[in-house]
Amino acid sequence: MESDAVRSLAALAQAQRLRAFRALVGAGPDGLTAGVLAQTLGMSPSALSFHLKELAHAQLVSSEPQGRYLIYRANFGQMDALLAYLTEHCCQGAACEVPAKRKKKTVCAAC
């Protein structure tokens, strides 16, 4: 799991890839086409393609053909596995208390 975490964190350690991943997380399970994602992020399609390839290599995003488009989706399972790995030994094994101001007010259906 350590090598997966390193690969995921390396992929996210670049501002444009992090923005793309966050946009796909925000899109939820429906995902986005590359064109919509490029427009949303103000990125050229070729630059976005490079970044999506890196995110896919880290298994953080997947793509699926839908007609003549590719739909890109965040891999929520991989994201959850990364978060679980990072917090595996949190708080010396005791239950974590998240400060009230940091608690999410809503939870999305995909999470």
JSON list of C-alpha atoms in Angstrom, two decimals:
[
{"chain": "A", "resi": 1, "resn": "MET", "atom": "CA", "xyz": [0.00, 0.00, 0.00]},
{"chain": "A", "resi": 2, "resn": "GLU", "atom": "CA", "xyz": [2.92, 2.35, 0.62]},
{"chain": "A", "resi": 3, "resn": "SER", "atom": "CA", "xyz": [3.88, 2.34, -3.06]},
{"chain": "A", "resi": 4, "resn": "ASP", "atom": "CA", "xyz": [0.25, 3.11, -4.02]},
{"chain": "A", "resi": 5, "resn": "ALA", "atom": "CA", "xyz": [0.20, 6.02, -1.57]},
{"chain": "A", "resi": 6, "resn": "VAL", "atom": "CA", "xyz": [3.47, 7.40, -2.92]},
{"chain": "A", "resi": 7, "resn": "ARG", "atom": "CA", "xyz": [2.20, 7.13, -6.50]},
{"chain": "A", "resi": 8, "resn": "SER", "atom": "CA", "xyz": [-1.10, 8.83, -5.60]},
{"chain": "A", "resi": 9, "resn": "LEU", "atom": "CA", "xyz": [0.53, 11.62, -3.63]},
{"chain": "A", "resi": 10, "resn": "ALA", "atom": "CA", "xyz": [3.09, 12.20, -6.39]},
{"chain": "A", "resi": 11, "resn": "ALA", "atom": "CA", "xyz": [0.29, 12.52, -8.93]},
{"chain": "A", "resi": 12, "resn": "LEU", "atom": "CA", "xyz": [-1.57, 15.00, -6.74]},
{"chain": "A", "resi": 13, "resn": "ALA", "atom": "CA", "xyz": [1.57, 17.02, -5.95]},
{"chain": "A", "resi": 14, "resn": "GLN", "atom": "CA", "xyz": [1.05, 19.22, -9.00]},
{"chain": "A", "resi": 15, "resn": "ALA", "atom": "CA", "xyz": [-1.44, 22.08, -8.94]},
{"chain": "A", "resi": 16, "resn": "GLN", "atom": "CA", "xyz": [-3.20, 21.38, -12.25]},
{"chain": "A", "resi": 17, "resn": "ARG", "atom": "CA", "xyz": [-3.58, 17.66, -11.52]},
{"chain": "A", "resi": 18, "resn": "LEU", "atom": "CA", "xyz": [-4.91, 18.43, -8.06]},
{"chain": "A", "resi": 19, "resn": "ARG", "atom": "CA", "xyz": [-7.42, 20.87, -9.55]},
{"chain": "A", "resi": 20, "resn": "ALA", "atom": "CA", "xyz": [-8.50, 18.28, -12.15]},
{"chain": "A", "resi": 21, "resn": "PHE", "atom": "CA", "xyz": [-8.91, 15.59, -9.50]},
{"chain": "A", "resi": 22, "resn": "ARG", "atom": "CA", "xyz": [-10.91, 17.89, -7.23]},
{"chain": "A", "resi": 23, "resn": "ALA", "atom": "CA", "xyz": [-13.16, 18.84, -10.15]},
{"chain": "A", "resi": 24, "resn": "LEU", "atom": "CA", "xyz": [-13.81, 15.16, -10.87]},
{"chain": "A", "resi": 25, "resn": "VAL", "atom": "CA", "xyz": [-14.52, 14.49, -7.20]},
{"chain": "A", "resi": 26, "resn": "GLY", "atom": "CA", "xyz": [-16.98, 17.39, -7.29]},
{"chain": "A", "resi": 27, "resn": "ALA", "atom": "CA", "xyz": [-18.63, 15.96, -10.40]},
{"chain": "A", "resi": 28, "resn": "GLY", "atom": "CA", "xyz": [-19.38, 12.76, -8.51]},
{"chain": "A", "resi": 29, "resn": "PRO", "atom": "CA", "xyz": [-20.06, 9.41, -10.14]},
{"chain": "A", "resi": 30, "resn": "ASP", "atom": "CA", "xyz": [-21.37, 11.01, -13.35]},
{"chain": "A", "resi": 31, "resn": "GLY", "atom": "CA", "xyz": [-17.88, 12.31, -14.16]},
{"chain": "A", "resi": 32, "resn": "LEU", "atom": "CA", "xyz": [-17.02, 14.83, -16.86]},
{"chain": "A", "resi": 33, "resn": "THR", "atom": "CA", "xyz": [-15.90, 14.76, -20.47]},
{"chain": "A", "resi": 34, "resn": "ALA", "atom": "CA", "xyz": [-12.37, 15.95, -21.14]},
{"chain": "A", "resi": 35, "resn": "GLY", "atom": "CA", "xyz": [-13.76, 18.96, -23.03]},
{"chain": "A", "resi": 36, "resn": "VAL", "atom": "CA", "xyz": [-15.95, 20.11, -20.14]},
{"chain": "A", "resi": 37, "resn": "LEU", "atom": "CA", "xyz": [-13.13, 19.51, -17.67]},
{"chain": "A", "resi": 38, "resn": "ALA", "atom": "CA", "xyz": [-10.63, 21.47, -19.81]},
{"chain": "A", "resi": 39, "resn": "GLN", "atom": "CA", "xyz": [-13.08, 24.36, -20.13]},
{"chain": "A", "resi": 40, "resn": "THR", "atom": "CA", "xyz": [-13.87, 24.32, -16.41]},
{"chain": "A", "resi": 41, "resn": "LEU", "atom": "CA", "xyz": [-10.18, 24.42, -15.51]},
{"chain": "A", "resi": 42, "resn": "GLY", "atom": "CA", "xyz": [-9.14, 26.82, -18.28]},
{"chain": "A", "resi": 43, "resn": "MET", "atom": "CA", "xyz": [-6.62, 24.28, -19.58]},
{"chain": "A", "resi": 44, "resn": "SER", "atom": "CA", "xyz": [-5.70, 23.29, -23.10]},
{"chain": "A", "resi": 45, "resn": "PRO", "atom": "CA", "xyz": [-6.94, 19.83, -24.08]},
{"chain": "A", "resi": 46, "resn": "SER", "atom": "CA", "xyz": [-3.37, 18.58, -24.66]},
{"chain": "A", "resi": 47, "resn": "ALA", "atom": "CA", "xyz": [-2.19, 19.74, -21.22]},
{"chain": "A", "resi": 48, "resn": "LEU", "atom": "CA", "xyz": [-5.26, 18.20, -19.60]},
{"chain": "A", "resi": 49, "resn": "SER", "atom": "CA", "xyz": [-4.67, 14.92, -21.43]},
{"chain": "A", "resi": 50, "resn": "PHE", "atom": "CA", "xyz": [-1.15, 14.75, -19.98]},
{"chain": "A", "resi": 51, "resn": "HIS", "atom": "CA", "xyz": [-2.42, 15.38, -16.45]},
{"chain": "A", "resi": 52, "resn": "LEU", "atom": "CA", "xyz": [-5.30, 12.89, -16.75]},
{"chain": "A", "resi": 53, "resn": "LYS", "atom": "CA", "xyz": [-2.82, 10.25, -17.93]},
{"chain": "A", "resi": 54, "resn": "GLU", "atom": "CA", "xyz": [-0.76, 10.81, -14.77]},
{"chain": "A", "resi": 55, "resn": "LEU", "atom": "CA", "xyz": [-3.86, 10.61, -12.56]},
{"chain": "A", "resi": 56, "resn": "ALA", "atom": "CA", "xyz": [-4.97, 7.44, -14.35]},
{"chain": "A", "resi": 57, "resn": "HIS", "atom": "CA", "xyz": [-1.51, 5.90, -13.86]},
{"chain": "A", "resi": 58, "resn": "ALA", "atom": "CA", "xyz": [-1.93, 6.53, -10.12]},
{"chain": "A", "resi": 59, "resn": "GLN", "atom": "CA", "xyz": [-5.39, 4.92, -10.39]},
{"chain": "A", "resi": 60, "resn": "LEU", "atom": "CA", "xyz": [-7.03, 8.10, -9.10]},
{"chain": "A", "resi": 61, "resn": "VAL", "atom": "CA", "xyz": [-9.21, 8.52, -12.20]},
{"chain": "A", "resi": 62, "resn": "SER", "atom": "CA", "xyz": [-10.75, 6.22, -14.74]},
{"chain": "A", "resi": 63, "resn": "SER", "atom": "CA", "xyz": [-12.20, 6.82, -18.17]},
{"chain": "A", "resi": 64, "resn": "GLU", "atom": "CA", "xyz": [-15.06, 5.17, -19.99]},
{"chain": "A", "resi": 65, "resn": "PRO", "atom": "CA", "xyz": [-16.12, 5.67, -23.59]},
{"chain": "A", "resi": 66, "resn": "GLN", "atom": "CA", "xyz": [-19.63, 7.02, -23.94]},
{"chain": "A", "resi": 67, "resn": "GLY", "atom": "CA", "xyz": [-20.55, 7.49, -27.57]},
{"chain": "A", "resi": 68, "resn": "ARG", "atom": "CA", "xyz": [-17.76, 9.53, -29.11]},
{"chain": "A", "resi": 69, "resn": "TYR", "atom": "CA", "xyz": [-16.63, 10.99, -25.78]},
{"chain": "A", "resi": 70, "resn": "LEU", "atom": "CA", "xyz": [-14.56, 9.73, -22.90]},
{"chain": "A", "resi": 71, "resn": "ILE", "atom": "CA", "xyz": [-16.08, 10.26, -19.48]},
{"chain": "A", "resi": 72, "resn": "TYR", "atom": "CA", "xyz": [-13.52, 10.75, -16.72]},
{"chain": "A", "resi": 73, "resn": "ARG", "atom": "CA", "xyz": [-14.40, 9.88, -13.15]},
{"chain": "A", "resi": 74, "resn": "ALA", "atom": "CA", "xyz": [-12.61, 10.11, -9.84]},
{"chain": "A", "resi": 75, "resn": "ASN", "atom": "CA", "xyz": [-11.80, 6.70, -8.40]},
{"chain": "A", "resi": 76, "resn": "PHE", "atom": "CA", "xyz": [-13.43, 7.10, -4.99]},
{"chain": "A", "resi": 77, "resn": "GLY", "atom": "CA", "xyz": [-12.22, 3.68, -3.88]},
{"chain": "A", "resi": 78, "resn": "GLN", "atom": "CA", "xyz": [-8.59, 4.65, -4.47]},
{"chain": "A", "resi": 79, "resn": "MET", "atom": "CA", "xyz": [-9.16, 8.02, -2.78]},
{"chain": "A", "resi": 80, "resn": "ASP", "atom": "CA", "xyz": [-10.68, 6.27, 0.24]},
{"chain": "A", "resi": 81, "resn": "ALA", "atom": "CA", "xyz": [-7.79, 3.77, 0.34]},
{"chain": "A", "resi": 82, "resn": "LEU", "atom": "CA", "xyz": [-5.28, 6.64, 0.33]},
{"chain": "A", "resi": 83, "resn": "LEU", "atom": "CA", "xyz": [-7.10, 8.44, 3.13]},
{"chain": "A", "resi": 84, "resn": "ALA", "atom": "CA", "xyz": [-7.36, 5.20, 5.13]},
{"chain": "A", "resi": 85, "resn": "TYR", "atom": "CA", "xyz": [-3.64, 4.56, 4.68]},
{"chain": "A", "resi": 86, "resn": "LEU", "atom": "CA", "xyz": [-2.76, 8.10, 5.77]},
{"chain": "A", "resi": 87, "resn": "THR", "atom": "CA", "xyz": [-4.93, 7.91, 8.87]},
{"chain": "A", "resi": 88, "resn": "GLU", "atom": "CA", "xyz": [-4.35, 4.25, 9.74]},
{"chain": "A", "resi": 89, "resn": "HIS", "atom": "CA", "xyz": [-2.43, 4.99, 12.92]},
{"chain": "A", "resi": 90, "resn": "CYS", "atom": "CA", "xyz": [-4.12, 8.28, 13.71]},
{"chain": "A", "resi": 91, "resn": "CYS", "atom": "CA", "xyz": [-4.51, 9.36, 17.33]},
{"chain": "A", "resi": 92, "resn": "GLN", "atom": "CA", "xyz": [-2.50, 6.38, 18.64]},
{"chain": "A", "resi": 93, "resn": "GLY", "atom": "CA", "xyz": [-5.33, 4.00, 17.81]},
{"chain": "A", "resi": 94, "resn": "ALA", "atom": "CA", "xyz": [-7.99, 5.95, 19.71]},
{"chain": "A", "resi": 95, "resn": "ALA", "atom": "CA", "xyz": [-11.12, 7.28, 18.04]},
{"chain": "A", "resi": 96, "resn": "CYS", "atom": "CA", "xyz": [-10.43, 10.61, 16.40]},
{"chain": "A", "resi": 97, "resn": "GLU", "atom": "CA", "xyz": [-12.40, 13.65, 17.34]},
{"chain": "A", "resi": 98, "resn": "VAL", "atom": "CA", "xyz": [-12.76, 16.04, 14.44]},
{"chain": "A", "resi": 99, "resn": "PRO", "atom": "CA", "xyz": [-13.15, 19.62, 15.66]},
{"chain": "A", "resi": 100, "resn": "ALA", "atom": "CA", "xyz": [-16.69, 20.87, 15.07]},
{"chain": "A", "resi": 101, "resn": "LYS", "atom": "CA", "xyz": [-15.57, 23.61, 12.68]},
{"chain": "A", "resi": 102, "resn": "ARG", "atom": "CA", "xyz": [-13.88, 20.98, 10.43]},
{"chain": "A", "resi": 103, "resn": "LYS", "atom": "CA", "xyz": [-16.80, 18.55, 10.24]},
{"chain": "A", "resi": 104, "resn": "LYS", "atom": "CA", "xyz": [-18.53, 18.36, 6.90]},
{"chain": "A", "resi": 105, "resn": "LYS", "atom": "CA", "xyz": [-22.09, 19.58, 7.05]},
{"chain": "A", "resi": 106, "resn": "THR", "atom": "CA", "xyz": [-23.19, 17.35, 4.19]},
{"chain": "A", "resi": 107, "resn": "VAL", "atom": "CA", "xyz": [-21.97, 14.07, 2.79]},
{"chain": "A", "resi": 108, "resn": "CYS", "atom": "CA", "xyz": [-22.29, 13.28, -0.90]},
{"chain": "A", "resi": 109, "resn": "ALA", "atom": "CA", "xyz": [-23.91, 10.05, -2.02]},
{"chain": "A", "resi": 110, "resn": "ALA", "atom": "CA", "xyz": [-20.67, 8.88, -3.68]},
{"chain": "A", "resi": 111, "resn": "CYS", "atom": "CA", "xyz": [-18.75, 9.09, -0.42]}
]
